[in-house]
PDB file of C-alpha atoms in Angstrom:
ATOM      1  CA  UNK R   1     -24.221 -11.750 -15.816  1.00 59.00           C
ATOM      2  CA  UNK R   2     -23.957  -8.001 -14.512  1.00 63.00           C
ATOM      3  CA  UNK R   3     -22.170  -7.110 -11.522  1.00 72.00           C
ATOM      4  CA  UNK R   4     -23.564  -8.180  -8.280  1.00 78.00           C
ATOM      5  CA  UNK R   5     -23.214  -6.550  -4.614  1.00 79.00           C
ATOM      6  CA  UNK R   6     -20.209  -8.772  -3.910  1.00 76.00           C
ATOM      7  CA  UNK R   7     -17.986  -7.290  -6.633  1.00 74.00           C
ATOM      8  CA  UNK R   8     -18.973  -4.062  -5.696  1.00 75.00           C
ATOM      9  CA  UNK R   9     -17.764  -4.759  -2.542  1.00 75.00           C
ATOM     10  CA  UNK R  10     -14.488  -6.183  -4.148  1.00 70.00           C
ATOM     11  CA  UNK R  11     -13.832  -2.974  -5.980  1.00 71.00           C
ATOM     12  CA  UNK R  12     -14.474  -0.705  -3.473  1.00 73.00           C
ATOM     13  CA  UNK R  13     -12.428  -2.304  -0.447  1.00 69.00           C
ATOM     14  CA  UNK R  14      -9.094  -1.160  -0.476  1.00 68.00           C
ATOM     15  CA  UNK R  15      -5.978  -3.435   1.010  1.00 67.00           C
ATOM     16  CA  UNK R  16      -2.960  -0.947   1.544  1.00 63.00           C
ATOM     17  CA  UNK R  17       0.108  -2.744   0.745  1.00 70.00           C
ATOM     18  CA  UNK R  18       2.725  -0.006   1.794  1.00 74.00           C
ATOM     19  CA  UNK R  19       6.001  -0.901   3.280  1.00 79.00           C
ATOM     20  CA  UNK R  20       7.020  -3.786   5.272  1.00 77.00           C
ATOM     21  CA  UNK R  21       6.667  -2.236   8.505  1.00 78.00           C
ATOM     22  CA  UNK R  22       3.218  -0.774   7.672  1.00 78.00           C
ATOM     23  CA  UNK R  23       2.442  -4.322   6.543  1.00 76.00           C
ATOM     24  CA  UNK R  24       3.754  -5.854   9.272  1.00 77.00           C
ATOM     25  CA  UNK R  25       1.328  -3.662  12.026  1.00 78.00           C
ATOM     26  CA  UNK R  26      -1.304  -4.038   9.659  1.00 75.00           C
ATOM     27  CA  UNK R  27      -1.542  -1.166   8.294  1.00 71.00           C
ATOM     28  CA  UNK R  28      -1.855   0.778  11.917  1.00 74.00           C
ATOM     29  CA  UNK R  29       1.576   3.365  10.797  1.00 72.00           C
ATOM     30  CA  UNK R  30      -0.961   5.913  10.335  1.00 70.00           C
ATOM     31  CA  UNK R  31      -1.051   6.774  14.170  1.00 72.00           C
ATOM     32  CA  UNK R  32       3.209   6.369  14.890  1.00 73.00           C
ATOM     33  CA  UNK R  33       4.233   8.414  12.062  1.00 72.00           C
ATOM     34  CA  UNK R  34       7.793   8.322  10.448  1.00 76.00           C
ATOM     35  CA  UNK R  35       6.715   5.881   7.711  1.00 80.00           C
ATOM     36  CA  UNK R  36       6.259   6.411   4.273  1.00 82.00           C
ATOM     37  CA  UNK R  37       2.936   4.270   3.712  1.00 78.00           C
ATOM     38  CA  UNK R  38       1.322   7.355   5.859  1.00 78.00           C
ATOM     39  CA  UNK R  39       1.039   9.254   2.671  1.00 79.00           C
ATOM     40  CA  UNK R  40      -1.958   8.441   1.696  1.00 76.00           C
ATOM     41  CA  UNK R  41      -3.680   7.590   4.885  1.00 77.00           C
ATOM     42  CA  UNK R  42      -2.375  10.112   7.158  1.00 80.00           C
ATOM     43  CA  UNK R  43      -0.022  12.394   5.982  1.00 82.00           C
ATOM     44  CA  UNK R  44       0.704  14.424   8.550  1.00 82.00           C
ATOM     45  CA  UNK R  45       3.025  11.321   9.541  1.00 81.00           C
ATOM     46  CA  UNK R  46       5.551  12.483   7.354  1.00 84.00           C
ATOM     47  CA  UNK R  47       6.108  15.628   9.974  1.00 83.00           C
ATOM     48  CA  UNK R  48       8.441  13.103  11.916  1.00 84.00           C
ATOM     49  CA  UNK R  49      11.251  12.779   8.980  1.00 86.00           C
ATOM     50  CA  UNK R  50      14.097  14.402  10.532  1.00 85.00           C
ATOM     51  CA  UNK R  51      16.483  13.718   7.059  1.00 88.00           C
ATOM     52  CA  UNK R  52      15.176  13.031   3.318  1.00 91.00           C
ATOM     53  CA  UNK R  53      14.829   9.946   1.846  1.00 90.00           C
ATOM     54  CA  UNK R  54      13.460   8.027  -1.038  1.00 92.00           C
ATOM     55  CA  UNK R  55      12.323   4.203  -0.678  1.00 90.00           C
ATOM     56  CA  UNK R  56      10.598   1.369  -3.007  1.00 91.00           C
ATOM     57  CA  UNK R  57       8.942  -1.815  -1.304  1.00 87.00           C
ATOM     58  CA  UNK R  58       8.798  -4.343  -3.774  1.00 88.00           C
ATOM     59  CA  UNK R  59       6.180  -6.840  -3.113  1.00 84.00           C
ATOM     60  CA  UNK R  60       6.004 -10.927  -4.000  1.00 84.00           C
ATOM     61  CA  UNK R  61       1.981 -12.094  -3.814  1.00 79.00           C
ATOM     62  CA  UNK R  62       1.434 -16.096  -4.141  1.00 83.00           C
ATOM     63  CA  UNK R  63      -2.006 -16.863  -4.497  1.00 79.00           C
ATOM     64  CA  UNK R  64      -3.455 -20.458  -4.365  1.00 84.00           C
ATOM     65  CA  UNK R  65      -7.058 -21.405  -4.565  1.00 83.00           C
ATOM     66  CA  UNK R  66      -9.239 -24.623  -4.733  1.00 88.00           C
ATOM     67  CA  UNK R  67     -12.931 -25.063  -5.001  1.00 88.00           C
ATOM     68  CA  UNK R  68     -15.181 -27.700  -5.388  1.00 91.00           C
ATOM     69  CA  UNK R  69     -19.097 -27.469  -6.591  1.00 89.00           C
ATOM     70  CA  UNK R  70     -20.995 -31.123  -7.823  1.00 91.00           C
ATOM     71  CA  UNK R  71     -17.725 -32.846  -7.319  1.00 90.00           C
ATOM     72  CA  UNK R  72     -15.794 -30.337 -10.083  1.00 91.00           C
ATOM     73  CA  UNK R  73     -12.921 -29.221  -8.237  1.00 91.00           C
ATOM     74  CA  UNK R  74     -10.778 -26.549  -9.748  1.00 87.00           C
ATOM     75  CA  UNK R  75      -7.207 -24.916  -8.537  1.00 87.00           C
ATOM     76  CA  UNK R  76      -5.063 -21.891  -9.539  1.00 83.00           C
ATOM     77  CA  UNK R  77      -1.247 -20.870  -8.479  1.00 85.00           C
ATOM     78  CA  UNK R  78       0.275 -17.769  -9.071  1.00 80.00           C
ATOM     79  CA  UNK R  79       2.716 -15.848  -8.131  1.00 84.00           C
ATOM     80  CA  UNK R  80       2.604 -11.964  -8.592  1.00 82.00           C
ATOM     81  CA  UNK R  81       5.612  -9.390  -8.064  1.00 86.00           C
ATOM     82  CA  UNK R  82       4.870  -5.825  -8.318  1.00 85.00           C
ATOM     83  CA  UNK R  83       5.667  -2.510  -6.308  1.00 86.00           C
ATOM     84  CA  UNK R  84       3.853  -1.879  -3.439  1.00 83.00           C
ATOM     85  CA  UNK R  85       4.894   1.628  -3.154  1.00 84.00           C
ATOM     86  CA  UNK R  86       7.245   4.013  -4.234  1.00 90.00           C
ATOM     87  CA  UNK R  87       8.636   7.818  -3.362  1.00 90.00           C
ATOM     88  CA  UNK R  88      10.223  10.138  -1.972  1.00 92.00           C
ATOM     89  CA  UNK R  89       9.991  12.602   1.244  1.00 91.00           C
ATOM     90  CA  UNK R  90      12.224  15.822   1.433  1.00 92.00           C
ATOM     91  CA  UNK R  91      12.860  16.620   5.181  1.00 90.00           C
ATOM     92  CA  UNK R  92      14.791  19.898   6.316  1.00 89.00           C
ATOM     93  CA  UNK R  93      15.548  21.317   9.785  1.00 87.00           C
ATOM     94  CA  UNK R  94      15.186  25.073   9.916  1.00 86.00           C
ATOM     95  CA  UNK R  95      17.298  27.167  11.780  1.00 84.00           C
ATOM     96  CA  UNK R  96      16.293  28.547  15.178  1.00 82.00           C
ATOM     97  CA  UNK R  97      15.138  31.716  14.720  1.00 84.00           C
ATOM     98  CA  UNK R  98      12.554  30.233  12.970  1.00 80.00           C
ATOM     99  CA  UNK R  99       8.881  29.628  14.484  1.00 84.00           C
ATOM    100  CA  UNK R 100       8.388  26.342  12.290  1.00 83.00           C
ATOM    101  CA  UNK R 101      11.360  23.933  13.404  1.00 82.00           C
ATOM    102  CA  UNK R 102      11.254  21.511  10.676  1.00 85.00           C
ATOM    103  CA  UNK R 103       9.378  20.826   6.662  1.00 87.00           C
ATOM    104  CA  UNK R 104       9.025  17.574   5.037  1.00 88.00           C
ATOM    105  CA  UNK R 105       7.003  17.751   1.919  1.00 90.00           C
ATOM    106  CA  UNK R 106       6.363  13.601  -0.159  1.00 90.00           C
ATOM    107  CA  UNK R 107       5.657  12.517  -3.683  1.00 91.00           C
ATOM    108  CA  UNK R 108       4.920   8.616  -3.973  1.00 88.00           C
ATOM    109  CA  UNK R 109       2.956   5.904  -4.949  1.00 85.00           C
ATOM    110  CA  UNK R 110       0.952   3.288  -2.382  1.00 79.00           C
ATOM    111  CA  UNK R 111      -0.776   0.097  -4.265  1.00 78.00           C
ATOM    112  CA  UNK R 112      -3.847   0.240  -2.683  1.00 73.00           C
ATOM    113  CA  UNK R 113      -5.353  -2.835  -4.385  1.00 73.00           C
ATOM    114  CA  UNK R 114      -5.030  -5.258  -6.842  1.00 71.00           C
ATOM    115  CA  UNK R 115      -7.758  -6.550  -9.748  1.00 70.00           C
ATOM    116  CA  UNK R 116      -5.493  -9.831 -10.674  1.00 65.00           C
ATOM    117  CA  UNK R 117      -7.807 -12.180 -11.733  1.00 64.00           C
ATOM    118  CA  UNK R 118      -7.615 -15.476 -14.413  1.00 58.00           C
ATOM    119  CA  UNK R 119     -10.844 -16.279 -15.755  1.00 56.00           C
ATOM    120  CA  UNK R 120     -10.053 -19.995 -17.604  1.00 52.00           C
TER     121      UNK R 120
END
């Protein structure tokens, strides 16, 4: 029982969790900027941080499956907390006499997927 072409597929797709409001737009933050879950898709997003700040988006997953095949049917529950992502962005304003008017440099963390599986 090797791997197959589905769980290829499976390993290679990549569901960006991110913050709430990245979630929330499904994961479209990467054109508006000013969110944190840009860091690893876009991060020239992080140019619109006018102050620094550090966040953490916890995340609560509940999974719940049921199959049948030849009249054997088979269910699993869980329920799966972990961090979806986690860091920090330093934003400064520069002075005027400046040609740059602003630098935001970011350190974090994004969960970009998740291998949970229970094999009974």
């Amino acid at each position: 029982n090797a791997q197959s072409s589905i769980e290829a597929l499976r390993y290679s797709s990549t569901f960006q969790l991110g913050t709430a409001r990245n979630i929330s737009l499904a994961g479209t933050m990467a054109g508006v900027g000013a969110d944190f879950s840009n860091l690893s898709t876009n991060p020239a997003g992080i140019a619109r941080y006018k102050s620094t700040e550090f966040q953490i988006s916890p995340a609560i997953v509940f999974g719940n499956t049921d199959a049948t095949y030849y009249n054997n049917t088979l269910s699993d529950e869980h329920i799966n907390v972990n961090i979806s992502s986690t860091g920090i962005v330093f934003a400064r304003r520069l002075n005027d006499s400046n040609k740059w008017k602003s630098f935001s440099l970011g350190f974090g963390v994004n969960r970009l997927n998740q291998y949970n599986i229970n094999r009974d």
